[in-house]
Short mmCIF file of C-alpha atoms and ligand atoms in Angstrom, two decimals:
data_model
loop_
_atom_site.label_atom_id
_atom_site.label_comp_id
_atom_site.label_asym_id
_atom_site.label_seq_id
_atom_site.Cartn_x
_atom_site.Cartn_y
_atom_site.Cartn_z
CA MET I 5 -9.29 21.10 -15.61
CA LYS I 6 -7.95 18.25 -17.68
CA LEU I 7 -6.26 15.97 -15.16
CA ALA I 8 -4.17 12.86 -15.86
CA VAL I 9 -4.40 10.39 -12.98
CA ILE I 10 -1.56 7.89 -13.12
CA LEU I 11 -1.84 4.50 -11.46
CA GLY I 12 -0.36 1.07 -12.07
CA THR I 13 -0.07 -0.92 -8.86
CA ARG I 14 -2.70 -2.55 -6.70
CA PRO I 15 -2.46 0.01 -3.85
CA GLN I 16 -2.60 2.93 -6.27
CA ILE I 17 -5.82 1.69 -7.84
CA ILE I 18 -7.32 1.24 -4.36
CA GLU I 19 -6.19 4.58 -2.97
CA LEU I 20 -6.84 6.70 -6.07
CA ALA I 21 -10.34 5.32 -6.68
CA PRO I 22 -12.17 7.68 -4.25
CA VAL I 23 -10.10 10.61 -5.52
CA ILE I 24 -11.14 9.82 -9.11
CA HIS I 25 -14.77 9.74 -7.96
CA ALA I 26 -14.33 13.10 -6.19
CA LEU I 27 -12.66 14.69 -9.23
CA HIS I 28 -15.58 13.55 -11.39
CA ARG I 29 -18.02 15.07 -8.91
CA ASP I 30 -16.10 18.35 -9.24
CA ASP I 31 -16.58 18.17 -13.04
CA HIS I 32 -12.92 17.84 -13.95
CA GLN I 33 -12.00 16.00 -17.13
CA VAL I 34 -10.14 12.95 -15.82
CA ILE I 35 -7.84 10.84 -18.00
CA ILE I 36 -6.51 7.64 -16.42
CA TYR I 37 -3.18 6.11 -17.43
CA HIS I 38 -2.36 2.59 -16.23
CA SER I 39 1.40 2.02 -16.25
CA GLY I 40 1.21 -1.79 -16.52
CA GLN I 41 3.36 -2.26 -13.36
CA HIS I 42 0.74 -4.66 -12.01
CA TYR I 43 -0.88 -6.52 -14.85
CA ASP I 44 -2.39 -9.78 -13.53
CA ARG I 45 -6.19 -9.64 -13.25
CA GLU I 46 -6.12 -10.28 -9.51
CA MET I 47 -3.54 -7.49 -8.99
CA SER I 48 -5.34 -4.88 -11.08
CA ALA I 49 -8.61 -5.36 -13.02
CA VAL I 50 -10.52 -6.76 -10.07
CA PHE I 51 -9.85 -3.58 -8.04
CA ILE I 52 -10.93 -1.30 -10.88
CA LYS I 53 -14.20 -3.18 -11.01
CA GLN I 54 -14.89 -3.38 -7.26
CA LEU I 55 -14.11 0.27 -6.65
CA GLY I 56 -16.25 1.37 -9.59
CA ILE I 57 -13.75 3.54 -11.47
CA PRO I 58 -13.70 3.76 -15.27
CA GLU I 59 -11.39 1.55 -17.30
CA PRO I 60 -8.08 3.38 -17.88
CA ASP I 61 -7.97 5.55 -21.02
CA LYS I 62 -4.49 4.24 -21.78
CA THR I 63 -2.95 1.02 -20.47
CA PHE I 64 0.72 0.47 -21.18
CA SER I 65 2.31 -2.91 -21.79
CA PRO I 66 3.29 -4.99 -18.71
CA ALA I 67 6.23 -3.35 -16.98
CA SER I 68 8.35 -5.67 -14.86
CA GLY I 69 12.12 -6.26 -14.90
CA THR I 70 14.75 -4.40 -12.89
CA HIS I 71 13.91 -1.11 -11.20
CA ALA I 72 15.69 0.82 -13.98
CA GLU I 73 13.98 -1.15 -16.75
CA GLN I 74 10.56 -0.76 -15.18
CA THR I 75 10.97 2.94 -14.37
CA ALA I 76 12.44 3.79 -17.78
CA ARG I 77 9.75 1.98 -19.74
CA ILE I 78 6.94 3.65 -17.81
CA MET I 79 8.62 7.07 -18.07
CA VAL I 80 8.75 6.89 -21.88
CA GLU I 81 5.11 5.79 -22.13
CA ILE I 82 3.86 8.51 -19.77
CA GLU I 83 5.84 11.17 -21.59
CA ARG I 84 4.29 10.13 -24.90
CA ALA I 85 0.77 10.07 -23.45
CA CYS I 86 1.20 13.48 -21.80
CA MET I 87 2.57 14.97 -25.03
CA ASP I 88 -0.51 13.69 -26.88
CA ASP I 89 -3.13 14.64 -24.26
CA ARG I 90 -1.54 17.76 -22.72
CA PRO I 91 -3.16 17.50 -19.27
CA ASP I 92 -3.20 20.65 -17.11
CA LYS I 93 -1.88 18.63 -14.17
CA VAL I 94 -0.87 15.06 -13.37
CA ILE I 95 -1.96 13.31 -10.18
CA LEU I 96 0.37 10.76 -8.59
CA GLU I 97 -0.07 8.63 -5.51
CA GLY I 98 2.44 7.01 -3.23
CA ASP I 99 5.99 5.86 -3.78
CA THR I 100 6.02 3.21 -6.48
CA ASN I 101 8.19 3.11 -9.58
CA THR I 102 5.05 4.11 -11.50
CA ALA I 103 4.75 7.33 -9.49
CA LEU I 104 8.47 8.10 -9.82
CA ALA I 105 8.47 7.49 -13.58
CA ALA I 106 5.36 9.59 -14.10
CA GLY I 107 6.82 12.39 -12.01
CA LEU I 108 10.05 12.45 -14.00
CA ALA I 109 8.16 12.56 -17.30
CA ALA I 110 5.75 15.28 -16.15
CA VAL I 111 8.26 17.59 -14.47
CA LYS I 112 10.32 17.83 -17.66
CA LEU I 113 7.22 18.58 -19.70
CA LYS I 114 6.56 21.35 -17.13
CA ILE I 115 3.21 19.81 -16.17
CA PRO I 116 2.39 20.55 -12.49
CA ILE I 117 2.34 17.47 -10.27
CA VAL I 118 -0.13 16.79 -7.47
CA HIS I 119 1.28 14.18 -5.08
CA ILE I 120 -1.05 12.24 -2.81
CA GLU I 121 0.38 10.47 0.27
CA ALA I 122 3.17 13.04 0.35
CA GLY I 123 5.77 13.10 3.11
CA CYS I 124 5.93 9.47 4.30
CA ARG I 125 9.47 8.68 5.36
CA ILE I 126 11.32 5.93 7.20
CA HIS I 127 14.60 7.91 7.06
CA ASN I 128 16.47 5.00 5.48
CA LYS I 129 17.21 4.89 1.77
CA SER I 130 17.70 1.11 1.63
CA LEU I 131 13.99 0.80 0.77
CA PRO I 132 13.51 1.65 -2.94
CA GLU I 133 10.21 3.35 -2.12
CA GLU I 134 11.98 5.81 0.23
CA VAL I 135 14.15 7.05 -2.64
CA ASN I 136 11.07 7.34 -4.84
CA ARG I 137 9.14 9.34 -2.22
CA ILE I 138 11.90 11.85 -1.67
CA LEU I 139 12.40 12.43 -5.39
CA ILE I 140 8.66 12.76 -6.04
CA SER I 141 8.29 15.33 -3.23
CA HIS I 142 10.97 17.46 -4.82
CA MET I 143 9.29 17.37 -8.24
CA ALA I 144 5.70 17.94 -7.09
CA THR I 145 3.97 21.30 -6.93
CA THR I 146 1.01 20.30 -4.73
CA HIS I 147 1.62 18.05 -1.72
CA CYS I 148 -1.30 16.23 -0.07
CA SER I 149 0.02 14.89 3.22
CA PRO I 150 -1.95 12.28 5.16
CA THR I 151 -0.70 12.98 8.71
CA SER I 152 1.09 15.61 10.80
CA THR I 153 4.20 13.38 10.84
CA CYS I 154 4.26 13.43 7.03
CA THR I 155 3.73 17.20 7.03
CA GLU I 156 6.67 17.67 9.42
CA ASN I 157 8.87 15.42 7.25
CA LEU I 158 8.16 17.68 4.27
CA HIS I 159 8.83 20.84 6.30
CA LYS I 160 12.22 19.41 7.33
CA GLU I 161 13.07 18.99 3.63
CA GLY I 162 12.20 22.64 2.97
CA ILE I 163 8.78 21.95 1.44
CA THR I 164 6.38 24.30 3.19
CA ASN I 165 3.29 24.52 0.93
CA VAL I 166 1.76 21.31 2.29
CA ASN I 167 -1.96 20.47 2.37
CA GLN I 168 -2.70 18.09 5.24
CA THR I 169 -5.66 16.25 3.80
CA GLY I 170 -5.73 12.85 5.46
CA HIS I 171 -5.32 9.64 3.51
CA PRO I 172 -7.71 8.66 0.69
CA VAL I 173 -7.67 5.00 1.78
CA VAL I 174 -10.15 6.07 4.49
CA ASP I 175 -12.61 6.72 1.67
CA SER I 176 -11.60 3.58 -0.25
CA ILE I 177 -12.80 1.61 2.76
CA GLU I 178 -15.98 3.71 2.97
CA LEU I 179 -16.77 2.74 -0.65
CA VAL I 180 -17.05 -0.96 0.21
CA LYS I 181 -17.47 -1.18 4.00
CA ASP I 182 -21.10 -2.30 3.84
CA LYS I 183 -20.06 -5.34 1.80
CA LEU I 184 -17.57 -6.77 4.33
CA THR I 185 -18.56 -10.19 5.68
CA PRO I 186 -16.67 -12.88 7.61
CA ILE I 187 -15.04 -15.53 5.41
CA HIS I 188 -13.81 -17.57 8.41
CA LYS I 189 -14.96 -17.58 12.04
CA PRO I 190 -14.23 -14.09 13.41
CA GLY I 191 -11.12 -13.92 15.61
CA SER I 192 -10.06 -17.47 14.75
CA TYR I 193 -7.20 -16.84 12.29
CA TYR I 194 -4.26 -14.67 11.23
CA TYR I 195 -4.38 -12.92 7.86
CA SER I 196 -0.97 -12.51 6.26
CA THR I 197 0.70 -11.09 3.17
CA ILE I 198 4.42 -10.84 2.39
CA HIS I 199 5.84 -9.15 -0.70
CA ARG I 200 8.82 -6.90 0.17
CA ASP I 201 12.02 -7.96 -1.58
CA PHE I 202 14.02 -7.98 1.69
CA ASN I 203 11.64 -10.67 2.95
CA THR I 204 11.00 -12.63 -0.25
CA ASP I 205 14.36 -12.59 -2.01
CA ASP I 206 16.53 -13.90 0.84
CA PRO I 207 15.82 -17.65 1.08
CA ALA I 208 16.84 -17.83 4.76
CA ARG I 209 14.59 -14.91 5.73
CA LEU I 210 11.62 -16.25 3.76
CA GLN I 211 12.10 -19.71 5.28
CA GLU I 212 12.25 -18.18 8.78
CA ILE I 213 9.04 -16.21 8.20
CA ILE I 214 7.22 -19.34 7.05
CA THR I 215 8.61 -21.37 9.97
CA GLN I 216 7.45 -18.79 12.53
CA LEU I 217 4.03 -18.52 10.83
CA GLU I 218 3.75 -22.32 11.08
CA HIS I 219 4.30 -22.13 14.83
CA LEU I 220 1.39 -19.80 15.54
CA ASP I 221 -1.56 -20.79 17.70
CA LYS I 222 -4.23 -20.20 15.03
CA PRO I 223 -4.57 -20.96 11.31
CA VAL I 224 -2.69 -18.59 9.01
CA TYR I 225 -4.07 -17.51 5.63
CA LEU I 226 -1.26 -16.08 3.53
CA ALA I 227 -2.43 -14.33 0.34
CA ALA I 228 0.64 -14.65 -1.85
CA HIS I 229 1.75 -11.80 -4.12
CA PRO I 230 3.02 -13.18 -7.48
CA ARG I 231 6.62 -12.54 -6.42
CA THR I 232 6.14 -14.42 -3.13
CA ALA I 233 4.51 -17.38 -4.85
CA GLU I 234 7.38 -17.51 -7.32
CA ARG I 235 10.09 -17.34 -4.61
CA LEU I 236 8.43 -19.99 -2.40
CA ASN I 237 8.47 -22.28 -5.39
CA LYS I 238 12.00 -21.39 -6.49
CA PHE I 239 13.49 -21.85 -2.99
CA LYS I 240 11.45 -25.07 -2.53
CA ILE I 241 10.05 -23.85 0.80
CA ASP I 242 7.52 -26.21 2.34
CA THR I 243 4.32 -24.37 3.32
CA ASN I 244 2.15 -27.32 4.27
CA ASN I 245 1.25 -25.97 7.71
CA ILE I 246 -0.14 -22.65 6.56
CA ASN I 247 -2.83 -21.86 4.01
CA ILE I 248 -1.34 -20.21 0.94
CA ILE I 249 -4.10 -18.51 -1.03
CA PRO I 250 -3.99 -16.39 -4.22
CA PRO I 251 -4.14 -12.55 -3.96
CA ILE I 252 -7.62 -11.55 -2.78
CA ASP I 253 -9.90 -8.84 -4.16
CA TYR I 254 -10.51 -5.67 -2.15
CA ILE I 255 -13.75 -6.62 -0.43
CA GLY I 256 -12.29 -10.04 0.41
CA SER I 257 -9.05 -8.59 1.75
CA LEU I 258 -10.78 -5.99 3.93
CA SER I 259 -13.15 -8.70 5.19
CA MET I 260 -10.16 -10.90 6.08
CA ILE I 261 -8.56 -7.97 7.96
CA LYS I 262 -11.69 -6.90 9.79
CA TYR I 263 -12.55 -10.33 11.16
CA SER I 264 -9.03 -11.68 11.81
CA TYR I 265 -7.44 -12.07 15.25
CA ALA I 266 -4.50 -10.07 13.86
CA VAL I 267 -2.84 -9.17 10.57
CA ILE I 268 0.79 -10.16 9.90
CA SER I 269 2.29 -8.43 6.87
CA ASP I 270 5.06 -6.26 5.45
CA SER I 271 2.59 -4.15 3.46
CA GLY I 272 2.15 -0.42 3.99
CA GLY I 273 -1.44 -0.72 2.77
CA LEU I 274 -2.41 -3.40 5.29
CA GLN I 275 -0.93 -1.34 8.15
CA LYS I 276 -3.26 1.50 7.18
CA GLU I 277 -6.29 -0.71 6.58
CA SER I 278 -5.92 -2.72 9.80
CA THR I 279 -5.58 0.51 11.79
CA ILE I 280 -8.73 1.98 10.21
CA LEU I 281 -10.61 -1.28 10.84
CA GLY I 282 -9.33 -1.58 14.44
CA THR I 283 -7.50 -4.91 14.00
CA PRO I 284 -4.14 -5.54 15.75
CA MET I 285 -1.19 -5.71 13.35
CA ILE I 286 2.31 -7.19 13.32
CA THR I 287 4.56 -5.70 10.64
CA ILE I 288 7.42 -7.81 9.31
CA ARG I 289 9.71 -4.84 8.86
CA PRO I 290 12.26 -3.03 11.01
CA ASN I 291 10.51 0.32 10.51
CA THR I 292 7.31 1.91 9.32
CA GLU I 293 6.26 5.10 7.56
CA TRP I 294 3.12 5.03 9.71
CA PRO I 295 4.44 5.62 13.26
CA GLU I 296 0.96 6.65 14.45
CA THR I 297 -0.11 3.01 14.08
CA LEU I 298 2.47 1.88 16.68
CA ALA I 299 0.61 3.56 19.58
CA PHE I 300 -0.54 1.12 22.29
CA ASN I 301 1.41 -1.58 20.38
CA ALA I 302 -1.63 -1.89 18.10
CA ASN I 303 1.03 -2.36 15.42
CA GLN I 304 4.29 -4.09 16.41
CA LEU I 305 7.47 -4.26 14.31
CA ALA I 306 8.67 -7.86 13.99
CA ILE I 307 12.22 -7.25 12.75
CA SER I 308 14.63 -6.12 15.46
CA ASP I 309 18.41 -5.87 14.89
CA ASP I 310 17.84 -7.84 11.69
CA ASN I 311 16.25 -10.73 13.61
CA LEU I 312 12.70 -11.92 13.03
CA VAL I 313 10.84 -11.62 16.34
CA LEU I 314 7.37 -12.57 15.11
CA LEU I 315 6.81 -15.21 17.80
CA GLN I 316 7.71 -12.71 20.56
CA CYS I 317 5.27 -10.17 19.05
CA VAL I 318 2.49 -12.77 18.96
CA LYS I 319 3.22 -13.77 22.57
CA TYR I 320 2.95 -10.12 23.64
CA LEU I 321 -0.26 -9.76 21.64
CA ASN I 322 -1.81 -12.86 23.23
CA THR I 323 -0.98 -11.68 26.74
CA ASN I 324 -2.38 -8.18 26.15
CA TYR I 325 -5.01 -8.87 23.50
CA HIS I 326 -8.08 -7.24 25.03
CA ARG I 327 -6.20 -4.09 26.01
CA ILE I 328 -4.57 -3.82 22.57
CA LYS I 329 -7.81 -4.48 20.72
CA SER I 330 -9.76 -1.87 22.70
CA ASN I 331 -6.95 0.70 22.37
CA ALA I 332 -6.69 -0.01 18.63
CA LYS I 333 -10.21 1.39 18.31
CA LYS I 334 -8.85 4.78 19.42
CA LEU I 335 -6.62 4.89 16.33
CA VAL I 336 -9.27 4.40 13.65
CA ASP I 337 -9.07 8.01 12.48
CA VAL I 338 -5.31 8.68 12.72
CA LEU I 339 -5.22 8.73 8.91
CA GLY I 340 -8.20 11.04 8.62
CA ARG I 341 -11.98 10.92 8.69
CA PRO I 342 -14.21 10.02 5.73
CA GLY I 343 -14.21 12.80 3.14
CA THR I 344 -10.42 12.94 2.64
CA SER I 345 -10.76 12.48 -1.13
CA GLU I 346 -13.11 15.49 -1.37
CA VAL I 347 -10.50 17.56 0.46
CA ILE I 348 -7.79 16.29 -1.90
CA ALA I 349 -9.93 17.10 -4.97
CA LYS I 350 -10.28 20.68 -3.72
CA CYS I 351 -6.47 21.02 -3.44
CA VAL I 352 -5.89 20.01 -7.09
C1 LIG V 26 5.22 -2.49 -5.83
C2 LIG V 26 5.72 -1.23 -5.10
C3 LIG V 26 5.47 -1.36 -3.62
C4 LIG V 26 4.02 -1.71 -3.32
C5 LIG V 26 3.67 -2.96 -4.11
C6 LIG V 26 2.24 -3.39 -3.89
C7 LIG V 26 7.71 -0.27 -6.24
C8 LIG V 26 9.15 -0.01 -6.14
N1 LIG V 26 7.17 -1.05 -5.28
O1 LIG V 26 6.02 -3.57 -5.36
O2 LIG V 26 5.76 -0.12 -3.00
O3 LIG V 26 3.90 -1.98 -1.93
O4 LIG V 26 3.86 -2.68 -5.50
O5 LIG V 26 2.10 -4.71 -4.40
O6 LIG V 26 7.08 0.22 -7.14
N2 LIG V 26 4.21 -9.44 -10.74
C9 LIG V 26 3.37 -10.27 -11.43
N3 LIG V 26 2.11 -9.83 -11.72
C10 LIG V 26 1.67 -8.62 -11.35
C11 LIG V 26 2.55 -7.76 -10.65
C12 LIG V 26 3.81 -8.19 -10.34
O7 LIG V 26 3.71 -11.39 -11.77
O8 LIG V 26 0.52 -8.27 -11.65
C13 LIG V 26 5.56 -9.91 -10.42
C14 LIG V 26 6.58 -9.49 -11.46
O9 LIG V 26 7.42 -10.53 -11.71
C15 LIG V 26 7.35 -8.38 -10.78
C16 LIG V 26 7.23 -8.76 -9.30
O10 LIG V 26 5.97 -9.41 -9.17
O11 LIG V 26 8.66 -8.32 -11.22
C17 LIG V 26 7.26 -7.58 -8.38
O12 LIG V 26 6.31 -6.62 -8.82
P1 LIG V 26 6.68 -5.06 -8.84
O13 LIG V 26 5.58 -4.28 -9.39
O14 LIG V 26 8.01 -4.86 -9.45
O15 LIG V 26 6.87 -4.72 -7.32
P2 LIG V 26 5.95 -4.99 -6.06
O16 LIG V 26 6.68 -5.90 -5.15
O17 LIG V 26 4.56 -5.37 -6.40
#
């Protein structure tokens, strides 16, 4: 088949890479469109290189701006590309504006949509990604769900033809796992990332996060997303007591996760990766689309009743560290076992 794989953000490049490899192994003709949603080298090109996928066949101009501006621009570009190339199917991953825009363009051209990471829900539409996920599910024809919770979420919305495949990020990690090496002394630091708008765009919340990070008992390395770096600067927030570092490549980021004492982040991707690598996690969100990761408190939610409770989570972690760390190892395959991308390729 002629398949258009649509990516555009850092997590989509990471999570679609093993699927692209599997589709090639199955002798499909794969065309890659890059939406331009993430355009900096360290947010995009470096992942394409490390995960060994071909350069995109078409890369659209950088797409930032408001949600409507970004979605609309990508939608027009994808429609044009699909009209030119006429793929048999399009393959989307996740819940980004890139995936929503591509879905809207494809469904109206009557091109069947395969959706990977189908069925994640937090049951709260205040997160833009939740709206995107629901809409994509109701446009897609093939649904590849990572977990039984995701499958049940789809069933509750009346979508019954679900393939429970596991999550391709399991295979993304397999692609590079032999290259992971400690960058700092193992167990001696916290690895952190923050990029969600509800954390970065409210000056008081961002200040509070930085203040609590500064009060931790070990050094913090915070890899700043471009938006976070821009907001810290704009709000003149002093970060002298933590180490702000630029976004890290994939091998570097997985190495930081694997050898950290714990990960502190609002990222969906890091919740998955820390679970697969067996590292305790604290999530700076009130909810998660990955409830399996919360077992044994291996992942703790650090926003409760709109208050940041990071220091309480760290205290709990310190008191129970060995138990949490050994129980976390029981969760390493909650998102599937290696080979998920082969299973997904067979569903296409
Ligand atoms: C997007 C996804 C989010 C995912 C995240 C991973 C949506 C709605 N959200 O959020 O689900 O977790 O990607 O990072 O699609 N910017 C740059 N250079 C870049 C990329 C972004 O400077 O290479 C800046 C732009 O000013 C942009 C802002 O960062 O406006 C936010 O980027 P955007 O792609 O809109 O959203 P993310 O927060 O990355």
